[in-house]
Amino acid sequence: MSDCPHDPAARLALLRAQWGGRGDLWVFGYASLIWRPEFEAAEHRPALVRGWHRALRMRSQINRGTPQQPGLVFALMAGGACRGFVYRMRPETAEAELERLWDREMVGGGIYDPRFLPCQTPQGTVPALAFTLSRRSEHYTGRLCDEEVLAILRHARGRYGTTLQYLAETACALRERGVRDREIERLMRVAVNAGLVRPGDQPAAARRSGRRSESRSSSVSTSTSTPSSSTSTPTAG
């Protein structure tokens, strides 16, 4: 849907037309949708998407950071392959669930390029809605060195918590479900070696670290104003 209209309502209408409103509606989760889906799935399966990969390269100015201290969230980028999970929405609630999911992921006019991707599952291939990010997007960070990522992990915090917590929750959710993402595991080792989290206690330690960072930052700045919807960032797949 890279050539779809920019207006979110028009994009949703186009997506509905592609789905047709008939049959199952599947959604591909590759990060927070795995551990915080916010919709009831009738079924879920492990899935492999070829031609796309998960990368911590999207700026987050609300959910995991601020305009002054942007955070990072995962995006589905072209190239490689990605293991995640597909979730089937219940037919009787799919329309309403799609609208809620759209409001969550396409906030602020739509940063993502939503599209249906073929997802390989143990029971066969299903077309699933995936929220991808173009390298042409202003929210794409490009490649960051470990020092840049560590600075963000130390300081970035948004309305849903820290980037560090988000990374740790995603790593834990994938690991608990038998998915090993080498880059995520490497980033967690970087965080552990920097003393940001303790091995074996990563999500809980990340939350504690986020609270300490919030306490430290409050002595520097007390601004907690919420940006307008035009700068909102989605929760990221």
PDB file of C-alpha atoms in Angstrom:
ATOM      1  CA  MET A   1       0.000   0.000   0.000  1.00  0.00           C
ATOM      2  CA  SER A   2       2.943   2.319  -0.499  1.00  0.00           C
ATOM      3  CA  ASP A   3       0.982   4.141  -3.211  1.00  0.00           C
ATOM      4  CA  CYS A   4      -2.144   4.484  -1.085  1.00  0.00           C
ATOM      5  CA  PRO A   5      -3.619   7.891  -0.200  1.00  0.00           C
ATOM      6  CA  HIS A   6      -2.133   9.838   2.708  1.00  0.00           C
ATOM      7  CA  ASP A   7      -5.484  10.458   4.402  1.00  0.00           C
ATOM      8  CA  PRO A   8      -5.914   7.828   7.169  1.00  0.00           C
ATOM      9  CA  ALA A   9      -9.634   7.377   6.459  1.00  0.00           C
ATOM     10  CA  ALA A  10      -8.952   6.799   2.766  1.00  0.00           C
ATOM     11  CA  ARG A  11      -6.184   4.357   3.606  1.00  0.00           C
ATOM     12  CA  LEU A  12      -8.500   2.430   5.912  1.00  0.00           C
ATOM     13  CA  ALA A  13     -11.173   2.334   3.209  1.00  0.00           C
ATOM     14  CA  LEU A  14      -8.630   0.948   0.742  1.00  0.00           C
ATOM     15  CA  LEU A  15      -7.518  -1.654   3.270  1.00  0.00           C
ATOM     16  CA  ARG A  16     -11.116  -2.700   3.883  1.00  0.00           C
ATOM     17  CA  ALA A  17     -11.611  -3.056   0.137  1.00  0.00           C
ATOM     18  CA  GLN A  18      -8.558  -5.311  -0.091  1.00  0.00           C
ATOM     19  CA  TRP A  19      -9.800  -7.429   2.799  1.00  0.00           C
ATOM     20  CA  GLY A  20     -13.340  -7.402   1.452  1.00  0.00           C
ATOM     21  CA  GLY A  21     -14.944  -7.760   4.871  1.00  0.00           C
ATOM     22  CA  ARG A  22     -15.332 -11.466   4.180  1.00  0.00           C
ATOM     23  CA  GLY A  23     -13.466 -14.342   5.690  1.00  0.00           C
ATOM     24  CA  ASP A  24     -10.774 -14.181   8.331  1.00  0.00           C
ATOM     25  CA  LEU A  25      -8.801 -11.055   9.125  1.00  0.00           C
ATOM     26  CA  TRP A  26      -5.267 -11.846  10.239  1.00  0.00           C
ATOM     27  CA  VAL A  27      -2.782  -9.409  11.788  1.00  0.00           C
ATOM     28  CA  PHE A  28       0.987  -9.940  11.953  1.00  0.00           C
ATOM     29  CA  GLY A  29       2.597  -9.021  15.282  1.00  0.00           C
ATOM     30  CA  TYR A  30       6.343  -8.575  15.533  1.00  0.00           C
ATOM     31  CA  ALA A  31       6.833  -6.466  18.707  1.00  0.00           C
ATOM     32  CA  SER A  32       4.331  -4.946  21.166  1.00  0.00           C
ATOM     33  CA  LEU A  33       1.349  -6.582  19.459  1.00  0.00           C
ATOM     34  CA  ILE A  34       2.762  -9.864  20.783  1.00  0.00           C
ATOM     35  CA  TRP A  35       2.765  -8.839  24.443  1.00  0.00           C
ATOM     36  CA  ARG A  36       0.083  -6.115  24.355  1.00  0.00           C
ATOM     37  CA  PRO A  37      -2.332  -6.918  21.515  1.00  0.00           C
ATOM     38  CA  GLU A  38      -5.351  -5.055  22.949  1.00  0.00           C
ATOM     39  CA  PHE A  39      -7.756  -7.239  21.002  1.00  0.00           C
ATOM     40  CA  GLU A  40      -9.086 -10.727  21.566  1.00  0.00           C
ATOM     41  CA  ALA A  41      -7.779 -13.173  18.991  1.00  0.00           C
ATOM     42  CA  ALA A  42      -9.774 -16.217  17.978  1.00  0.00           C
ATOM     43  CA  GLU A  43      -6.506 -17.938  17.068  1.00  0.00           C
ATOM     44  CA  HIS A  44      -2.806 -17.230  16.930  1.00  0.00           C
ATOM     45  CA  ARG A  45       0.052 -18.999  15.176  1.00  0.00           C
ATOM     46  CA  PRO A  46       3.812 -18.599  14.880  1.00  0.00           C
ATOM     47  CA  ALA A  47       4.586 -17.051  11.520  1.00  0.00           C
ATOM     48  CA  LEU A  48       7.479 -16.248   9.224  1.00  0.00           C
ATOM     49  CA  VAL A  49       7.444 -13.262   6.872  1.00  0.00           C
ATOM     50  CA  ARG A  50      10.042 -13.245   4.115  1.00  0.00           C
ATOM     51  CA  GLY A  51      11.288 -10.019   2.572  1.00  0.00           C
ATOM     52  CA  TRP A  52      10.882  -8.003   5.776  1.00  0.00           C
ATOM     53  CA  HIS A  53      12.787  -7.752   9.047  1.00  0.00           C
ATOM     54  CA  ARG A  54      12.269  -6.295  12.524  1.00  0.00           C
ATOM     55  CA  ALA A  55      14.479  -3.288  13.366  1.00  0.00           C
ATOM     56  CA  LEU A  56      14.664  -0.836  16.274  1.00  0.00           C
ATOM     57  CA  ARG A  57      14.826   2.133  13.925  1.00  0.00           C
ATOM     58  CA  MET A  58      11.661   4.164  14.303  1.00  0.00           C
ATOM     59  CA  ARG A  59      11.545   7.329  16.403  1.00  0.00           C
ATOM     60  CA  SER A  60       8.906   7.492  19.117  1.00  0.00           C
ATOM     61  CA  GLN A  61       8.030  10.979  20.339  1.00  0.00           C
ATOM     62  CA  ILE A  62       5.093  10.082  22.587  1.00  0.00           C
ATOM     63  CA  ASN A  63       4.795   6.421  23.541  1.00  0.00           C
ATOM     64  CA  ARG A  64       8.466   5.728  24.305  1.00  0.00           C
ATOM     65  CA  GLY A  65       9.984   9.193  24.212  1.00  0.00           C
ATOM     66  CA  THR A  66       9.291  12.890  23.739  1.00  0.00           C
ATOM     67  CA  PRO A  67      10.018  15.415  20.984  1.00  0.00           C
ATOM     68  CA  GLN A  68      12.928  16.636  23.118  1.00  0.00           C
ATOM     69  CA  GLN A  69      14.198  13.106  23.858  1.00  0.00           C
ATOM     70  CA  PRO A  70      12.853  10.728  21.195  1.00  0.00           C
ATOM     71  CA  GLY A  71      12.719   7.055  21.964  1.00  0.00           C
ATOM     72  CA  LEU A  72      12.857   4.057  19.660  1.00  0.00           C
ATOM     73  CA  VAL A  73      10.357   1.390  18.692  1.00  0.00           C
ATOM     74  CA  PHE A  74      10.521  -1.539  16.317  1.00  0.00           C
ATOM     75  CA  ALA A  75       9.447  -1.271  12.710  1.00  0.00           C
ATOM     76  CA  LEU A  76       9.033  -3.845   9.966  1.00  0.00           C
ATOM     77  CA  MET A  77      11.551  -2.889   7.289  1.00  0.00           C
ATOM     78  CA  ALA A  78      12.104  -4.260   3.785  1.00  0.00           C
ATOM     79  CA  GLY A  79      14.716  -7.006   3.455  1.00  0.00           C
ATOM     80  CA  GLY A  80      15.543 -10.233   5.244  1.00  0.00           C
ATOM     81  CA  ALA A  81      12.956 -12.220   7.198  1.00  0.00           C
ATOM     82  CA  CYS A  82      11.016 -11.857  10.434  1.00  0.00           C
ATOM     83  CA  ARG A  83       9.564 -14.412  12.832  1.00  0.00           C
ATOM     84  CA  GLY A  84       6.526 -13.284  14.766  1.00  0.00           C
ATOM     85  CA  PHE A  85       2.918 -14.311  15.241  1.00  0.00           C
ATOM     86  CA  VAL A  86      -0.311 -13.940  13.317  1.00  0.00           C
ATOM     87  CA  TYR A  87      -3.579 -13.282  15.117  1.00  0.00           C
ATOM     88  CA  ARG A  88      -6.999 -14.043  13.668  1.00  0.00           C
ATOM     89  CA  MET A  89      -9.725 -11.632  14.632  1.00  0.00           C
ATOM     90  CA  ARG A  90     -13.132 -13.066  15.401  1.00  0.00           C
ATOM     91  CA  PRO A  91     -15.417 -12.608  12.367  1.00  0.00           C
ATOM     92  CA  GLU A  92     -18.194 -11.037  14.430  1.00  0.00           C
ATOM     93  CA  THR A  93     -15.870  -8.408  15.907  1.00  0.00           C
ATOM     94  CA  ALA A  94     -13.246  -8.023  13.169  1.00  0.00           C
ATOM     95  CA  GLU A  95     -14.620  -4.739  11.825  1.00  0.00           C
ATOM     96  CA  ALA A  96     -14.651  -3.035  15.229  1.00  0.00           C
ATOM     97  CA  GLU A  97     -11.293  -4.527  16.216  1.00  0.00           C
ATOM     98  CA  LEU A  98      -9.753  -3.319  12.962  1.00  0.00           C
ATOM     99  CA  GLU A  99     -10.873   0.233  13.701  1.00  0.00           C
ATOM    100  CA  ARG A 100      -9.370   0.101  17.191  1.00  0.00           C
ATOM    101  CA  LEU A 101      -6.140  -1.359  15.864  1.00  0.00           C
ATOM    102  CA  TRP A 102      -6.050   1.309  13.162  1.00  0.00           C
ATOM    103  CA  ASP A 103      -6.487   4.068  15.739  1.00  0.00           C
ATOM    104  CA  ARG A 104      -3.620   2.603  17.765  1.00  0.00           C
ATOM    105  CA  GLU A 105      -1.124   2.067  14.965  1.00  0.00           C
ATOM    106  CA  MET A 106      -2.045   4.860  12.540  1.00  0.00           C
ATOM    107  CA  VAL A 107      -2.282   7.670  15.086  1.00  0.00           C
ATOM    108  CA  GLY A 108      -1.368  11.151  13.881  1.00  0.00           C
ATOM    109  CA  GLY A 109      -2.174  10.572  10.228  1.00  0.00           C
ATOM    110  CA  GLY A 110      -0.271   7.373   9.703  1.00  0.00           C
ATOM    111  CA  ILE A 111       3.460   6.783   9.949  1.00  0.00           C
ATOM    112  CA  TYR A 112       3.263   3.198   8.756  1.00  0.00           C
ATOM    113  CA  ASP A 113       2.635   1.758   5.322  1.00  0.00           C
ATOM    114  CA  PRO A 114      -0.002  -0.892   6.152  1.00  0.00           C
ATOM    115  CA  ARG A 115      -0.123  -3.829   3.775  1.00  0.00           C
ATOM    116  CA  PHE A 116      -1.116  -7.471   3.572  1.00  0.00           C
ATOM    117  CA  LEU A 117       1.872  -9.814   3.618  1.00  0.00           C
ATOM    118  CA  PRO A 118       1.980 -13.586   3.070  1.00  0.00           C
ATOM    119  CA  CYS A 119       2.802 -15.163   6.432  1.00  0.00           C
ATOM    120  CA  GLN A 120       4.005 -18.750   6.562  1.00  0.00           C
ATOM    121  CA  THR A 121       2.505 -20.714   9.468  1.00  0.00           C
ATOM    122  CA  PRO A 122       2.571 -24.417  10.402  1.00  0.00           C
ATOM    123  CA  GLN A 123      -0.990 -24.710   9.055  1.00  0.00           C
ATOM    124  CA  GLY A 124      -0.248 -22.921   5.785  1.00  0.00           C
ATOM    125  CA  THR A 125       0.258 -19.410   4.442  1.00  0.00           C
ATOM    126  CA  VAL A 126      -2.201 -16.683   5.393  1.00  0.00           C
ATOM    127  CA  PRO A 127      -2.345 -13.045   4.233  1.00  0.00           C
ATOM    128  CA  ALA A 128      -1.998 -10.844   7.307  1.00  0.00           C
ATOM    129  CA  LEU A 129      -2.149  -7.118   7.881  1.00  0.00           C
ATOM    130  CA  ALA A 130       1.296  -5.783   8.774  1.00  0.00           C
ATOM    131  CA  PHE A 131       2.412  -2.272   9.653  1.00  0.00           C
ATOM    132  CA  THR A 132       5.632  -1.588   7.751  1.00  0.00           C
ATOM    133  CA  LEU A 133       7.909   1.448   7.647  1.00  0.00           C
ATOM    134  CA  SER A 134       9.516   3.019   4.609  1.00  0.00           C
ATOM    135  CA  ARG A 135      13.146   4.110   4.713  1.00  0.00           C
ATOM    136  CA  ARG A 136      11.882   7.364   3.213  1.00  0.00           C
ATOM    137  CA  SER A 137       9.867   8.104   6.346  1.00  0.00           C
ATOM    138  CA  GLU A 138      11.010  11.025   8.480  1.00  0.00           C
ATOM    139  CA  HIS A 139      10.559   8.717  11.468  1.00  0.00           C
ATOM    140  CA  TYR A 140      13.150   6.252  10.195  1.00  0.00           C
ATOM    141  CA  THR A 141      16.375   6.735  12.156  1.00  0.00           C
ATOM    142  CA  GLY A 142      18.766   4.960   9.850  1.00  0.00           C
ATOM    143  CA  ARG A 143      21.489   2.808  11.347  1.00  0.00           C
ATOM    144  CA  LEU A 144      22.469   3.838  14.880  1.00  0.00           C
ATOM    145  CA  CYS A 145      25.693   2.899  16.630  1.00  0.00           C
ATOM    146  CA  ASP A 146      25.522   1.167  20.015  1.00  0.00           C
ATOM    147  CA  GLU A 147      26.513   4.358  21.840  1.00  0.00           C
ATOM    148  CA  GLU A 148      23.567   6.207  20.298  1.00  0.00           C
ATOM    149  CA  VAL A 149      21.187   3.389  21.189  1.00  0.00           C
ATOM    150  CA  LEU A 150      22.506   3.260  24.765  1.00  0.00           C
ATOM    151  CA  ALA A 151      21.928   6.994  25.207  1.00  0.00           C
ATOM    152  CA  ILE A 152      18.314   6.487  24.158  1.00  0.00           C
ATOM    153  CA  LEU A 153      17.900   3.439  26.399  1.00  0.00           C
ATOM    154  CA  ARG A 154      19.198   5.450  29.347  1.00  0.00           C
ATOM    155  CA  HIS A 155      17.045   8.535  28.927  1.00  0.00           C
ATOM    156  CA  ALA A 156      14.042   8.115  26.595  1.00  0.00           C
ATOM    157  CA  ARG A 157      10.684   7.791  28.315  1.00  0.00           C
ATOM    158  CA  GLY A 158       7.152   8.310  26.990  1.00  0.00           C
ATOM    159  CA  ARG A 159       3.566   7.814  28.073  1.00  0.00           C
ATOM    160  CA  TYR A 160       3.844   4.010  27.933  1.00  0.00           C
ATOM    161  CA  GLY A 161       7.247   3.826  29.616  1.00  0.00           C
ATOM    162  CA  THR A 162      10.861   3.705  28.510  1.00  0.00           C
ATOM    163  CA  THR A 163      12.459   2.484  25.324  1.00  0.00           C
ATOM    164  CA  LEU A 164      14.527   0.163  27.504  1.00  0.00           C
ATOM    165  CA  GLN A 165      11.399  -1.423  28.960  1.00  0.00           C
ATOM    166  CA  TYR A 166       9.892  -1.775  25.476  1.00  0.00           C
ATOM    167  CA  LEU A 167      13.024  -3.517  24.193  1.00  0.00           C
ATOM    168  CA  ALA A 168      13.180  -5.826  27.220  1.00  0.00           C
ATOM    169  CA  GLU A 169       9.481  -6.722  27.034  1.00  0.00           C
ATOM    170  CA  THR A 170       9.798  -7.567  23.348  1.00  0.00           C
ATOM    171  CA  ALA A 171      12.925  -9.653  23.927  1.00  0.00           C
ATOM    172  CA  CYS A 172      11.237 -11.527  26.777  1.00  0.00           C
ATOM    173  CA  ALA A 173       8.000 -12.114  24.855  1.00  0.00           C
ATOM    174  CA  LEU A 174       9.855 -13.531  21.864  1.00  0.00           C
ATOM    175  CA  ARG A 175      12.122 -15.697  23.994  1.00  0.00           C
ATOM    176  CA  GLU A 176       9.219 -17.117  26.013  1.00  0.00           C
ATOM    177  CA  ARG A 177       7.525 -18.095  22.751  1.00  0.00           C
ATOM    178  CA  GLY A 178      10.596 -19.784  21.314  1.00  0.00           C
ATOM    179  CA  VAL A 179      11.642 -17.023  18.913  1.00  0.00           C
ATOM    180  CA  ARG A 180      15.307 -16.027  18.962  1.00  0.00           C
ATOM    181  CA  ASP A 181      16.080 -12.687  17.355  1.00  0.00           C
ATOM    182  CA  ARG A 182      19.852 -12.306  17.234  1.00  0.00           C
ATOM    183  CA  GLU A 183      19.825  -8.516  16.951  1.00  0.00           C
ATOM    184  CA  ILE A 184      17.429  -8.092  19.863  1.00  0.00           C
ATOM    185  CA  GLU A 185      19.499 -10.466  21.977  1.00  0.00           C
ATOM    186  CA  ARG A 186      22.620  -8.510  21.028  1.00  0.00           C
ATOM    187  CA  LEU A 187      20.995  -5.227  22.039  1.00  0.00           C
ATOM    188  CA  MET A 188      19.987  -6.749  25.361  1.00  0.00           C
ATOM    189  CA  ARG A 189      23.587  -7.839  25.951  1.00  0.00           C
ATOM    190  CA  VAL A 190      24.687  -4.283  25.206  1.00  0.00           C
ATOM    191  CA  ALA A 191      22.185  -3.034  27.811  1.00  0.00           C
ATOM    192  CA  VAL A 192      23.328  -5.633  30.346  1.00  0.00           C
ATOM    193  CA  ASN A 193      27.008  -4.826  29.792  1.00  0.00           C
ATOM    194  CA  ALA A 194      26.214  -1.137  30.283  1.00  0.00           C
ATOM    195  CA  GLY A 195      24.596  -1.928  33.630  1.00  0.00           C
ATOM    196  CA  LEU A 196      21.094  -0.909  32.551  1.00  0.00           C
ATOM    197  CA  VAL A 197      19.537  -4.291  33.337  1.00  0.00           C
ATOM    198  CA  ARG A 198      20.536  -7.485  35.112  1.00  0.00           C
ATOM    199  CA  PRO A 199      20.675 -10.845  33.313  1.00  0.00           C
ATOM    200  CA  GLY A 200      17.581 -12.931  34.011  1.00  0.00           C
ATOM    201  CA  ASP A 201      15.558  -9.972  35.282  1.00  0.00           C
ATOM    202  CA  GLN A 202      15.381  -7.893  32.151  1.00  0.00           C
ATOM    203  CA  PRO A 203      11.780  -6.607  31.882  1.00  0.00           C
ATOM    204  CA  ALA A 204      11.456  -5.936  35.631  1.00  0.00           C
ATOM    205  CA  ALA A 205      14.894  -4.344  35.788  1.00  0.00           C
ATOM    206  CA  ALA A 206      14.084  -2.222  32.761  1.00  0.00           C
ATOM    207  CA  ARG A 207      10.986  -0.893  34.501  1.00  0.00           C
ATOM    208  CA  ARG A 208      13.007  -0.030  37.597  1.00  0.00           C
ATOM    209  CA  SER A 209      15.657   1.650  35.465  1.00  0.00           C
ATOM    210  CA  GLY A 210      12.938   3.661  33.745  1.00  0.00           C
ATOM    211  CA  ARG A 211      11.622   4.901  37.084  1.00  0.00           C
ATOM    212  CA  ARG A 212      15.134   5.920  38.145  1.00  0.00           C
ATOM    213  CA  SER A 213      15.638   7.751  34.843  1.00  0.00           C
ATOM    214  CA  GLU A 214      12.312   9.542  35.303  1.00  0.00           C
ATOM    215  CA  SER A 215      13.353  10.622  38.799  1.00  0.00           C
ATOM    216  CA  ARG A 216      16.686  11.932  37.529  1.00  0.00           C
ATOM    217  CA  SER A 217      15.153  13.745  34.564  1.00  0.00           C
ATOM    218  CA  SER A 218      12.528  15.448  36.747  1.00  0.00           C
ATOM    219  CA  SER A 219      15.285  17.476  38.377  1.00  0.00           C
ATOM    220  CA  VAL A 220      16.224  18.827  34.949  1.00  0.00           C
ATOM    221  CA  SER A 221      12.862  19.356  33.299  1.00  0.00           C
ATOM    222  CA  THR A 222       9.282  19.242  34.549  1.00  0.00           C
ATOM    223  CA  SER A 223       7.620  19.560  31.144  1.00  0.00           C
ATOM    224  CA  THR A 224       5.125  16.738  30.561  1.00  0.00           C
ATOM    225  CA  SER A 225       2.937  18.352  27.933  1.00  0.00           C
ATOM    226  CA  THR A 226       1.505  16.030  25.315  1.00  0.00           C
ATOM    227  CA  PRO A 227       2.323  16.942  21.702  1.00  0.00           C
ATOM    228  CA  SER A 228      -0.424  17.406  19.195  1.00  0.00           C
ATOM    229  CA  SER A 229      -1.691  14.374  17.299  1.00  0.00           C
ATOM    230  CA  SER A 230       0.402  15.355  14.280  1.00  0.00           C
ATOM    231  CA  THR A 231       3.532  14.214  16.126  1.00  0.00           C
ATOM    232  CA  SER A 232       2.032  11.117  17.700  1.00  0.00           C
ATOM    233  CA  THR A 233       3.756   7.825  17.248  1.00  0.00           C
ATOM    234  CA  PRO A 234       2.142   4.400  17.082  1.00  0.00           C
ATOM    235  CA  THR A 235       2.958   1.532  19.387  1.00  0.00           C
ATOM    236  CA  ALA A 236       4.794  -0.443  16.738  1.00  0.00           C
ATOM    237  CA  GLY A 237       3.665  -3.895  15.656  1.00  0.00           C
TER     238      GLY A 237
END
